[in-house]
Short mmCIF file of N, CA and C in Angstrom, two decimals:
data_model
loop_
_atom_site.label_atom_id
_atom_site.label_comp_id
_atom_site.label_asym_id
_atom_site.label_seq_id
_atom_site.Cartn_x
_atom_site.Cartn_y
_atom_site.Cartn_z
N MET A 474 36.93 -90.45 70.46
CA MET A 474 36.79 -89.70 69.23
C MET A 474 35.37 -90.17 68.64
N GLY A 475 34.58 -89.41 67.94
CA GLY A 475 33.52 -89.75 67.41
C GLY A 475 33.54 -90.30 65.98
N SER A 476 32.60 -90.09 65.29
CA SER A 476 32.72 -90.58 63.77
C SER A 476 33.22 -89.51 62.71
N THR A 477 33.67 -88.49 63.41
CA THR A 477 34.04 -87.33 62.37
C THR A 477 35.22 -87.78 61.39
N SER A 478 35.22 -87.41 60.48
CA SER A 478 36.11 -87.69 59.21
C SER A 478 37.53 -86.93 59.55
N GLN A 479 37.63 -85.67 60.04
CA GLN A 479 38.54 -84.88 60.15
C GLN A 479 39.05 -84.86 61.68
N PHE A 480 40.33 -84.74 61.79
CA PHE A 480 40.99 -84.80 63.11
C PHE A 480 41.37 -83.39 63.37
N ARG A 481 41.45 -83.10 64.69
CA ARG A 481 41.91 -81.67 65.00
C ARG A 481 43.53 -81.69 65.30
N ILE A 482 44.09 -80.58 65.28
CA ILE A 482 45.61 -80.58 65.51
C ILE A 482 45.95 -81.38 66.83
N SER A 483 45.11 -81.25 67.86
CA SER A 483 45.34 -81.87 69.15
C SER A 483 45.27 -83.33 68.92
N ASP A 484 44.39 -83.80 68.11
CA ASP A 484 44.21 -85.16 67.98
C ASP A 484 45.28 -85.81 67.14
N LEU A 485 45.80 -85.12 66.24
CA LEU A 485 46.97 -85.46 65.42
C LEU A 485 48.24 -85.56 66.37
N THR A 486 48.38 -84.50 67.56
CA THR A 486 49.33 -84.70 68.40
C THR A 486 49.43 -85.99 69.13
N LYS A 487 48.16 -86.23 69.64
CA LYS A 487 47.90 -87.45 70.27
C LYS A 487 48.33 -88.59 69.45
N GLY A 488 47.86 -88.76 68.28
CA GLY A 488 48.13 -89.77 67.34
C GLY A 488 49.77 -90.02 67.14
N ALA A 489 50.56 -88.79 67.05
CA ALA A 489 52.02 -88.83 66.82
C ALA A 489 52.53 -89.52 68.08
N MET A 490 51.96 -89.14 69.12
CA MET A 490 52.50 -89.74 70.59
C MET A 490 52.59 -91.21 70.72
N PHE A 491 51.44 -91.65 69.90
CA PHE A 491 51.04 -93.30 70.01
C PHE A 491 52.05 -93.84 69.13
N ILE A 492 52.45 -93.04 67.87
CA ILE A 492 53.28 -93.54 66.89
C ILE A 492 54.79 -93.76 67.58
N ALA A 493 55.10 -92.75 68.42
CA ALA A 493 56.28 -92.73 69.11
C ALA A 493 56.24 -93.81 70.11
N LEU A 494 55.17 -94.13 70.89
CA LEU A 494 55.13 -95.34 71.73
C LEU A 494 55.15 -96.59 71.36
N MET A 495 54.52 -96.63 70.20
CA MET A 495 54.70 -98.00 69.31
C MET A 495 56.04 -98.37 68.99
N ALA A 496 56.89 -97.27 68.60
CA ALA A 496 58.20 -97.67 68.30
C ALA A 496 58.96 -97.78 69.47
N ILE A 497 58.78 -97.32 70.50
CA ILE A 497 59.48 -97.42 71.75
C ILE A 497 59.07 -98.87 72.27
N GLY A 498 57.87 -99.12 72.20
CA GLY A 498 57.34 -100.53 72.60
C GLY A 498 57.89 -101.70 71.89
N ALA A 499 58.14 -101.41 70.51
CA ALA A 499 58.76 -102.36 69.65
C ALA A 499 60.16 -102.89 69.92
N ASN A 500 60.96 -101.76 70.48
CA ASN A 500 62.15 -102.09 70.62
C ASN A 500 62.76 -101.96 72.13
N LEU A 501 61.78 -101.86 73.26
CA LEU A 501 62.21 -101.88 74.48
C LEU A 501 62.76 -103.11 74.88
N THR A 502 62.56 -104.16 74.31
CA THR A 502 63.01 -105.48 74.70
C THR A 502 63.29 -106.23 73.43
N ALA A 503 63.70 -105.54 72.43
CA ALA A 503 63.99 -105.98 70.98
C ALA A 503 65.08 -107.09 71.00
N PHE A 504 65.80 -106.99 71.98
CA PHE A 504 67.11 -107.89 71.99
C PHE A 504 66.69 -109.26 72.63
N ILE A 505 65.57 -109.37 73.28
CA ILE A 505 65.11 -110.61 73.91
C ILE A 505 64.05 -111.20 72.97
N THR A 506 64.45 -112.62 72.55
CA THR A 506 63.55 -113.14 71.63
C THR A 506 63.14 -114.60 72.16
N ILE A 507 62.08 -114.99 71.73
CA ILE A 507 61.66 -116.44 71.87
C ILE A 507 61.45 -117.08 70.45
N GLY A 508 62.47 -117.95 70.01
CA GLY A 508 62.51 -118.21 68.62
C GLY A 508 62.72 -117.04 67.70
N THR A 509 61.70 -116.88 66.66
CA THR A 509 62.10 -115.69 65.78
C THR A 509 61.54 -114.41 66.06
N VAL A 510 60.41 -114.46 67.00
CA VAL A 510 59.70 -113.43 67.55
C VAL A 510 60.24 -112.68 68.71
N PRO A 511 60.62 -111.44 68.51
CA PRO A 511 61.00 -110.39 69.62
C PRO A 511 60.02 -110.28 70.53
N LEU A 512 60.09 -110.10 71.70
CA LEU A 512 59.09 -109.46 72.88
C LEU A 512 59.03 -108.17 72.63
N THR A 513 57.76 -107.83 72.59
CA THR A 513 57.47 -106.21 72.43
C THR A 513 56.22 -105.87 73.36
N PHE A 514 56.17 -104.66 73.59
CA PHE A 514 54.95 -104.20 74.19
C PHE A 514 53.75 -103.63 73.37
N GLN A 515 53.96 -103.87 71.87
CA GLN A 515 53.14 -103.21 71.10
C GLN A 515 51.60 -103.49 71.21
N SER A 516 51.20 -104.59 71.72
CA SER A 516 49.88 -104.96 71.82
C SER A 516 49.22 -103.99 72.73
N VAL A 517 49.70 -103.99 73.95
CA VAL A 517 49.08 -103.15 75.05
C VAL A 517 49.01 -101.61 74.72
N ILE A 518 50.19 -101.30 73.84
CA ILE A 518 50.10 -100.00 73.46
C ILE A 518 48.97 -99.65 72.43
N ALA A 519 48.90 -100.70 71.60
CA ALA A 519 47.68 -100.59 70.43
C ALA A 519 46.27 -100.51 71.31
N ILE A 520 46.22 -101.49 72.34
CA ILE A 520 45.00 -101.33 73.11
C ILE A 520 44.71 -99.92 73.80
N LEU A 521 45.65 -99.24 74.42
CA LEU A 521 45.70 -98.14 75.05
C LEU A 521 45.30 -96.89 73.96
N ALA A 522 45.82 -97.09 72.69
CA ALA A 522 45.52 -96.21 71.59
C ALA A 522 43.91 -96.17 71.41
N GLY A 523 43.60 -97.38 71.33
CA GLY A 523 42.24 -97.29 71.15
C GLY A 523 41.42 -96.85 72.27
N ILE A 524 41.75 -97.28 73.36
CA ILE A 524 41.01 -96.90 74.64
C ILE A 524 40.98 -95.32 74.88
N LEU A 525 42.16 -94.78 74.75
CA LEU A 525 42.33 -93.17 75.02
C LEU A 525 42.18 -92.47 73.89
N LEU A 526 42.25 -92.71 72.56
CA LEU A 526 42.12 -91.95 71.53
C LEU A 526 40.81 -92.15 70.68
N GLY A 527 40.19 -93.31 70.96
CA GLY A 527 39.03 -93.92 70.46
C GLY A 527 39.15 -94.62 69.12
N LYS A 528 38.35 -95.25 68.63
CA LYS A 528 38.57 -96.32 67.58
C LYS A 528 39.21 -95.74 66.18
N ASN A 529 38.65 -94.73 65.82
CA ASN A 529 39.03 -93.96 64.62
C ASN A 529 40.51 -93.41 64.78
N LEU A 530 40.83 -92.68 65.67
CA LEU A 530 42.06 -91.92 65.91
C LEU A 530 43.05 -92.92 66.16
N GLY A 531 42.63 -93.78 67.21
CA GLY A 531 43.43 -95.02 67.47
C GLY A 531 44.02 -95.77 66.43
N ALA A 532 42.99 -96.35 65.58
CA ALA A 532 43.44 -96.97 64.50
C ALA A 532 44.18 -96.25 63.60
N PHE A 533 43.90 -94.94 63.28
CA PHE A 533 44.60 -94.15 62.32
C PHE A 533 46.20 -93.87 62.93
N SER A 534 46.25 -93.68 64.28
CA SER A 534 47.81 -93.49 64.73
C SER A 534 48.52 -94.81 64.53
N ILE A 535 47.94 -96.03 64.60
CA ILE A 535 48.71 -97.19 64.31
C ILE A 535 49.00 -97.35 62.76
N ILE A 536 47.96 -97.02 61.93
CA ILE A 536 48.27 -96.89 60.49
C ILE A 536 49.54 -96.03 60.24
N GLY A 537 49.56 -94.94 60.89
CA GLY A 537 50.78 -93.88 60.99
C GLY A 537 51.97 -94.67 61.23
N TYR A 538 51.89 -95.39 62.30
CA TYR A 538 53.26 -95.88 62.77
C TYR A 538 53.67 -97.03 61.68
N ILE A 539 52.70 -97.73 61.06
CA ILE A 539 53.10 -98.72 60.15
C ILE A 539 53.70 -98.08 58.85
N MET A 540 53.13 -96.81 58.46
CA MET A 540 53.53 -96.05 57.23
C MET A 540 54.85 -95.55 57.41
N VAL A 541 55.19 -95.09 58.81
CA VAL A 541 56.42 -94.42 59.01
C VAL A 541 57.64 -95.50 59.08
N GLY A 542 57.10 -96.73 59.49
CA GLY A 542 58.19 -97.75 59.45
C GLY A 542 58.32 -98.43 57.92
N LEU A 543 57.31 -98.34 57.09
CA LEU A 543 57.28 -98.94 55.71
C LEU A 543 58.49 -97.84 54.77
N ILE A 544 58.45 -96.59 55.21
CA ILE A 544 59.31 -95.65 54.28
C ILE A 544 60.70 -95.61 54.76
N GLY A 545 60.92 -96.49 55.79
CA GLY A 545 62.35 -96.84 56.16
C GLY A 545 62.71 -96.42 57.52
N VAL A 546 62.04 -95.66 58.21
CA VAL A 546 62.42 -95.28 59.58
C VAL A 546 62.38 -96.70 60.45
N PRO A 547 63.66 -96.76 61.17
CA PRO A 547 63.50 -98.11 62.17
C PRO A 547 62.76 -98.06 63.30
N VAL A 548 61.45 -98.17 63.02
CA VAL A 548 60.53 -98.10 64.25
C VAL A 548 60.14 -99.48 64.29
N PHE A 549 60.11 -100.64 63.56
CA PHE A 549 59.86 -101.88 63.77
C PHE A 549 60.70 -102.56 64.80
N ALA A 550 60.30 -103.67 65.34
CA ALA A 550 61.05 -104.52 66.29
C ALA A 550 62.55 -104.73 65.71
N GLY A 551 63.49 -104.66 66.63
CA GLY A 551 64.90 -105.10 66.17
C GLY A 551 65.39 -103.63 65.33
N PHE A 552 64.83 -102.35 65.50
CA PHE A 552 65.12 -101.20 64.93
C PHE A 552 65.15 -101.43 63.47
N SER A 553 64.26 -102.11 62.98
CA SER A 553 64.10 -102.20 61.52
C SER A 553 63.21 -101.32 60.81
N GLY A 554 63.15 -101.03 59.65
CA GLY A 554 62.15 -100.44 58.83
C GLY A 554 62.21 -100.77 57.35
N GLY A 555 61.31 -100.38 56.44
CA GLY A 555 61.41 -100.77 55.05
C GLY A 555 60.45 -101.64 54.85
N PHE A 556 60.23 -101.80 53.35
CA PHE A 556 59.29 -102.71 52.99
C PHE A 556 59.53 -104.18 53.03
N GLN A 557 60.92 -104.44 53.47
CA GLN A 557 61.08 -105.99 53.84
C GLN A 557 60.29 -106.66 54.77
N VAL A 558 59.62 -105.66 55.76
CA VAL A 558 58.70 -106.22 56.79
C VAL A 558 57.66 -106.90 56.22
N LEU A 559 57.03 -106.50 54.93
CA LEU A 559 56.27 -107.29 54.29
C LEU A 559 56.48 -108.73 54.13
N ALA A 560 57.65 -109.22 53.79
CA ALA A 560 58.23 -110.54 54.01
C ALA A 560 58.30 -111.23 55.35
N SER A 561 58.08 -110.37 56.22
CA SER A 561 58.24 -111.04 57.66
C SER A 561 57.28 -111.80 58.33
N PRO A 562 57.67 -112.95 58.89
CA PRO A 562 56.71 -113.85 59.40
C PRO A 562 55.55 -113.19 60.50
N THR A 563 56.10 -112.07 60.96
CA THR A 563 55.25 -111.44 61.98
C THR A 563 54.41 -110.25 61.35
N LEU A 564 54.30 -110.31 60.08
CA LEU A 564 53.53 -109.12 59.53
C LEU A 564 51.99 -109.36 59.99
N GLY A 565 51.50 -110.38 60.03
CA GLY A 565 50.21 -110.58 60.83
C GLY A 565 49.81 -109.90 61.85
N PHE A 566 50.93 -109.95 63.02
CA PHE A 566 50.92 -109.31 64.27
C PHE A 566 50.92 -107.76 64.05
N LEU A 567 51.84 -107.21 63.04
CA LEU A 567 51.94 -105.86 62.74
C LEU A 567 50.54 -105.38 62.30
N LEU A 568 49.95 -105.99 61.35
CA LEU A 568 48.68 -105.57 60.68
C LEU A 568 47.55 -105.59 61.81
N SER A 569 47.65 -106.48 62.80
CA SER A 569 46.74 -106.65 63.81
C SER A 569 46.37 -105.59 64.84
N PHE A 570 47.76 -104.84 64.89
CA PHE A 570 47.67 -103.63 65.82
C PHE A 570 46.57 -102.51 65.46
N VAL A 571 46.19 -102.51 64.15
CA VAL A 571 45.31 -101.73 63.68
C VAL A 571 43.97 -102.13 64.19
N ALA A 572 43.66 -103.32 63.85
CA ALA A 572 42.30 -103.83 64.38
C ALA A 572 42.31 -103.90 65.82
N ILE A 573 43.38 -104.21 66.67
CA ILE A 573 43.30 -103.98 68.22
C ILE A 573 42.81 -102.74 68.52
N ALA A 574 43.48 -101.54 68.07
CA ALA A 574 43.18 -100.13 68.45
C ALA A 574 41.58 -99.95 67.98
N TYR A 575 41.09 -100.43 66.94
CA TYR A 575 39.71 -100.20 66.39
C TYR A 575 38.80 -100.89 67.52
N VAL A 576 38.99 -102.22 67.63
CA VAL A 576 38.14 -103.04 68.50
C VAL A 576 38.02 -102.48 69.79
N SER A 577 39.13 -102.39 70.52
CA SER A 577 39.31 -101.69 71.80
C SER A 577 38.64 -100.34 71.99
N GLY A 578 38.93 -99.53 71.07
CA GLY A 578 38.27 -98.11 71.20
C GLY A 578 36.70 -98.29 71.02
N LYS A 579 36.33 -99.03 70.05
CA LYS A 579 34.82 -99.44 69.67
C LYS A 579 34.17 -99.84 71.11
N LEU A 580 34.78 -100.87 71.75
CA LEU A 580 34.17 -101.42 72.89
C LEU A 580 34.10 -100.38 74.10
N VAL A 581 34.96 -99.56 74.13
CA VAL A 581 34.83 -98.61 75.22
C VAL A 581 33.88 -97.45 74.89
N GLU A 582 33.93 -96.92 73.67
CA GLU A 582 33.19 -95.93 72.88
C GLU A 582 31.52 -96.24 73.16
N GLY A 583 31.48 -97.50 73.01
CA GLY A 583 30.06 -97.99 73.21
C GLY A 583 29.25 -97.84 74.44
N LYS A 584 30.10 -97.40 75.44
CA LYS A 584 29.35 -97.49 76.70
C LYS A 584 29.43 -95.92 77.08
N THR A 585 28.24 -95.36 77.73
CA THR A 585 28.32 -94.02 78.06
C THR A 585 29.22 -93.62 79.18
N GLU A 586 29.22 -94.71 80.20
CA GLU A 586 30.13 -94.62 81.41
C GLU A 586 30.65 -95.94 81.50
N PRO A 587 31.88 -96.08 81.02
CA PRO A 587 32.79 -97.34 80.88
C PRO A 587 32.88 -97.70 82.31
N THR A 588 32.76 -98.98 82.68
CA THR A 588 33.19 -99.72 83.90
C THR A 588 34.53 -100.34 83.86
N SER A 589 35.07 -100.76 84.89
CA SER A 589 36.22 -101.57 85.15
C SER A 589 36.23 -102.78 84.17
N THR A 590 34.87 -103.52 84.27
CA THR A 590 34.68 -104.59 83.35
C THR A 590 34.94 -104.18 81.90
N THR A 591 34.13 -103.03 81.54
CA THR A 591 34.38 -102.32 80.15
C THR A 591 35.98 -102.38 79.67
N TYR A 592 36.72 -101.89 80.49
CA TYR A 592 38.29 -101.83 80.23
C TYR A 592 38.88 -103.24 80.17
N PHE A 593 38.51 -104.22 81.18
CA PHE A 593 38.94 -105.51 80.93
C PHE A 593 38.55 -106.17 79.68
N LYS A 594 37.27 -106.07 79.33
CA LYS A 594 36.70 -106.67 77.99
C LYS A 594 37.54 -106.03 76.87
N ALA A 595 37.51 -104.86 76.89
CA ALA A 595 38.39 -104.14 75.81
C ALA A 595 39.61 -104.59 75.59
N SER A 596 40.46 -104.76 76.71
CA SER A 596 41.94 -105.10 76.73
C SER A 596 41.93 -106.63 76.31
N LEU A 597 41.36 -107.35 76.81
CA LEU A 597 41.23 -108.86 76.57
C LEU A 597 40.76 -109.30 75.34
N ILE A 598 39.64 -108.59 74.70
CA ILE A 598 39.42 -108.79 73.39
C ILE A 598 40.47 -108.24 72.31
N GLY A 599 40.90 -107.20 72.59
CA GLY A 599 42.02 -106.58 71.78
C GLY A 599 43.13 -107.54 71.68
N LEU A 600 43.50 -108.12 72.83
CA LEU A 600 44.66 -109.09 72.81
C LEU A 600 44.30 -110.37 72.11
N LEU A 601 42.85 -110.88 72.00
CA LEU A 601 42.71 -111.85 71.42
C LEU A 601 42.82 -111.70 69.85
N VAL A 602 42.23 -110.46 69.28
CA VAL A 602 42.25 -110.04 68.09
C VAL A 602 43.68 -110.12 67.59
N ASN A 603 44.64 -109.70 68.42
CA ASN A 603 46.21 -109.76 67.98
C ASN A 603 46.48 -111.13 67.83
N TYR A 604 46.06 -112.03 68.40
CA TYR A 604 46.48 -113.59 68.08
C TYR A 604 45.74 -114.22 67.12
N PHE A 605 44.40 -113.92 67.10
CA PHE A 605 43.56 -114.35 66.06
C PHE A 605 44.15 -114.05 64.54
N ILE A 606 44.55 -112.73 64.38
CA ILE A 606 45.19 -112.59 63.23
C ILE A 606 46.49 -113.00 63.15
N GLY A 607 47.46 -112.79 64.11
CA GLY A 607 49.05 -113.09 64.03
C GLY A 607 49.27 -114.42 63.79
N VAL A 608 48.61 -115.37 64.46
CA VAL A 608 49.08 -116.61 64.65
C VAL A 608 48.57 -117.49 63.23
N PRO A 609 47.54 -117.29 62.75
CA PRO A 609 47.14 -117.86 61.46
C PRO A 609 48.20 -117.44 60.32
N TYR A 610 48.61 -115.93 60.26
CA TYR A 610 49.49 -115.46 59.19
C TYR A 610 50.82 -116.23 59.42
N LEU A 611 51.25 -116.37 60.69
CA LEU A 611 52.61 -117.07 61.09
C LEU A 611 52.57 -118.49 60.39
N TYR A 612 51.54 -119.10 60.52
CA TYR A 612 51.16 -120.42 60.12
C TYR A 612 51.31 -120.41 58.48
N PHE A 613 50.53 -119.46 57.87
CA PHE A 613 50.55 -119.32 56.47
C PHE A 613 51.88 -119.05 55.91
N HIS A 614 52.55 -118.06 56.59
CA HIS A 614 54.08 -117.78 56.18
C HIS A 614 55.01 -118.94 56.24
N SER A 615 54.85 -119.62 57.27
CA SER A 615 55.81 -120.96 57.49
C SER A 615 55.36 -122.13 56.39
N SER A 616 54.02 -122.20 56.17
CA SER A 616 53.70 -123.44 55.43
C SER A 616 53.65 -123.13 53.93
N VAL A 617 53.39 -121.92 53.60
CA VAL A 617 52.92 -121.62 52.08
C VAL A 617 54.18 -120.69 51.61
N ILE A 618 54.51 -119.70 52.39
CA ILE A 618 55.61 -118.79 51.66
C ILE A 618 56.91 -119.39 51.84
N LEU A 619 57.33 -119.96 53.01
CA LEU A 619 58.60 -120.53 53.24
C LEU A 619 58.67 -122.27 52.78
N GLN A 620 57.26 -122.65 52.78
CA GLN A 620 57.13 -124.23 52.26
C GLN A 620 57.82 -125.13 53.06
N LEU A 621 57.87 -124.71 54.56
CA LEU A 621 58.41 -125.74 55.43
C LEU A 621 57.56 -126.85 55.73
N GLU A 622 58.23 -128.09 55.60
CA GLU A 622 57.40 -129.52 55.72
C GLU A 622 57.10 -129.63 57.13
N ASN A 623 56.29 -130.52 57.41
CA ASN A 623 55.78 -130.71 58.70
C ASN A 623 55.29 -129.55 59.77
N ILE A 624 54.89 -128.71 59.14
CA ILE A 624 54.49 -127.44 59.95
C ILE A 624 52.95 -127.74 60.18
N GLN A 625 52.62 -127.59 61.55
CA GLN A 625 51.18 -127.87 62.07
C GLN A 625 50.87 -126.51 62.71
N PHE A 626 49.53 -126.16 62.41
CA PHE A 626 49.15 -125.06 63.07
C PHE A 626 48.99 -125.06 64.75
N THR A 627 48.68 -126.33 65.09
CA THR A 627 48.66 -126.47 66.62
C THR A 627 50.08 -126.11 67.22
N THR A 628 51.18 -126.60 66.56
CA THR A 628 52.31 -126.65 67.20
C THR A 628 52.68 -125.08 66.93
N ILE A 629 52.47 -124.17 65.93
CA ILE A 629 52.79 -122.85 66.02
C ILE A 629 52.04 -122.16 67.26
N ALA A 630 50.69 -122.26 67.28
CA ALA A 630 49.82 -121.82 68.45
C ALA A 630 50.31 -121.87 69.65
N ILE A 631 50.82 -123.36 70.12
CA ILE A 631 51.31 -123.58 71.32
C ILE A 631 52.61 -122.81 71.56
N SER A 632 53.48 -122.68 70.56
CA SER A 632 54.62 -122.12 70.57
C SER A 632 54.39 -120.64 70.98
N MET A 633 53.30 -119.98 70.73
CA MET A 633 52.93 -118.57 70.99
C MET A 633 52.48 -118.40 72.59
N GLY A 634 52.54 -119.64 73.21
CA GLY A 634 52.16 -119.61 74.62
C GLY A 634 52.74 -118.56 75.52
N PRO A 635 54.08 -118.65 75.55
CA PRO A 635 54.99 -117.81 76.46
C PRO A 635 54.50 -116.14 75.96
N PHE A 636 54.25 -115.95 74.64
CA PHE A 636 53.93 -114.70 74.22
C PHE A 636 52.76 -114.12 74.86
N PHE A 637 51.86 -114.98 74.77
CA PHE A 637 50.28 -114.70 75.16
C PHE A 637 50.38 -114.63 76.59
N ALA A 638 51.01 -115.33 77.45
CA ALA A 638 51.02 -115.39 78.81
C ALA A 638 51.59 -113.88 79.32
N LYS A 639 52.56 -113.51 78.70
CA LYS A 639 53.29 -112.09 78.84
C LYS A 639 52.29 -111.00 78.38
N ASP A 640 51.75 -111.28 77.27
CA ASP A 640 50.63 -110.12 76.87
C ASP A 640 49.47 -110.14 77.62
N PHE A 641 49.06 -111.28 78.07
CA PHE A 641 47.80 -111.42 78.95
C PHE A 641 47.83 -110.78 80.45
N ILE A 642 49.19 -111.01 81.00
CA ILE A 642 49.36 -110.11 82.15
C ILE A 642 49.35 -108.56 81.86
N LEU A 643 50.23 -108.19 80.88
CA LEU A 643 50.11 -106.78 80.58
C LEU A 643 48.93 -106.25 80.10
N ALA A 644 48.13 -107.14 79.36
CA ALA A 644 46.74 -106.53 79.19
C ALA A 644 45.82 -106.44 80.44
N LEU A 645 45.89 -107.34 81.34
CA LEU A 645 45.31 -107.06 82.65
C LEU A 645 45.73 -105.90 83.41
N PHE A 646 47.18 -105.67 83.40
CA PHE A 646 47.60 -104.25 83.85
C PHE A 646 46.99 -102.86 83.36
N THR A 647 47.05 -103.08 81.93
CA THR A 647 46.60 -102.09 81.13
C THR A 647 45.07 -101.79 81.43
N ALA A 648 44.38 -102.77 81.47
CA ALA A 648 42.84 -102.54 81.90
C ALA A 648 42.74 -102.00 83.31
N SER A 649 43.59 -102.13 84.28
CA SER A 649 43.63 -101.69 85.45
C SER A 649 43.84 -100.17 85.68
N VAL A 650 45.01 -99.66 84.58
CA VAL A 650 45.32 -98.38 84.80
C VAL A 650 44.48 -97.60 83.80
N ALA A 651 43.89 -98.13 82.72
CA ALA A 651 43.14 -97.36 81.65
C ALA A 651 42.16 -96.48 82.25
N PRO A 652 41.28 -96.93 83.24
CA PRO A 652 40.44 -95.99 83.74
C PRO A 652 40.96 -94.60 84.28
N LYS A 653 42.15 -94.78 85.11
CA LYS A 653 42.72 -93.69 85.60
C LYS A 653 43.19 -92.85 84.54
N LEU A 654 43.84 -93.27 83.44
CA LEU A 654 44.51 -92.71 82.44
C LEU A 654 43.30 -91.81 81.68
N LYS A 655 42.30 -92.47 81.33
CA LYS A 655 41.09 -91.96 80.68
C LYS A 655 40.39 -90.86 81.48
N LYS A 656 40.38 -91.16 82.89
CA LYS A 656 39.84 -90.02 83.66
C LYS A 656 40.85 -88.61 83.71
N ALA A 657 41.91 -89.00 83.71
CA ALA A 657 43.08 -87.99 83.63
C ALA A 657 43.01 -87.11 82.41
N GLN A 658 42.55 -87.97 81.25
CA GLN A 658 42.57 -87.38 79.97
C GLN A 658 41.37 -86.64 79.61
N THR A 659 40.31 -87.14 80.24
CA THR A 659 39.01 -86.21 80.24
C THR A 659 39.22 -84.99 81.13
N PHE A 660 39.66 -84.79 82.36
CA PHE A 660 40.05 -83.78 82.95
C PHE A 660 40.70 -82.79 82.41
N SER A 661 41.95 -83.18 81.73
CA SER A 661 42.75 -82.30 81.02
C SER A 661 42.06 -81.61 79.95
N SER A 662 41.03 -82.53 79.11
CA SER A 662 40.24 -81.95 78.06
C SER A 662 39.47 -80.84 78.48
N SER A 663 38.82 -80.99 79.79
CA SER A 663 37.84 -80.13 80.17
C SER A 663 38.56 -78.76 80.47
N MET A 664 39.63 -78.94 81.17
CA MET A 664 40.21 -77.65 81.65
C MET A 664 40.74 -76.86 80.59
N LYS A 665 41.11 -77.45 79.42
CA LYS A 665 41.72 -76.70 78.21
C LYS A 665 40.28 -76.01 77.62
N GLU A 666 39.22 -76.75 77.61
CA GLU A 666 37.89 -76.11 77.15
C GLU A 666 37.63 -74.93 77.91
N ALA A 667 37.82 -75.03 79.31
CA ALA A 667 37.27 -74.04 80.01
C ALA A 667 38.19 -72.93 80.11
N SER A 668 39.46 -73.05 79.68
CA SER A 668 40.39 -71.88 79.77
C SER A 668 40.29 -70.93 78.57
#
């Protein structure tokens, strides 16, 4: 997607599809948790949103997902919804999905002909954005909002290791399938324009 400020109906339909995918990704394994954080597939879906929809529409679709959840639709992890998510320790991760989609999309859009390396870079940098925003907020929530004693940033960062390992593997998989999905999307768009 380019820098246009208006989206076509087809674009909005694609955005709505990613809102639904984010909701599914949030709850596919919602009952499997490590500590207080459920395992989800939202990071890679946000990466795909950026790669396939572009930085603007990708970020817009993730904002749409968050707005749907805030009004009370149970699309967040654990089939939750509503403004109580603003008090969640995982709020940083939730907000990071917007940045993930934008950054991943921008990295791919910046290349005339994206290579496999481009997709791997977009996926991995998108994943790092997720943790660079989410982990510091988790520490802030624990130490400042909850005022828990003896909370160290290093300890929280290390505790995210299993999540990062899972997301890293998924990001690699996403990077490997993204070129095929992008090619299929381009072919479909060209066929519609020709008809």
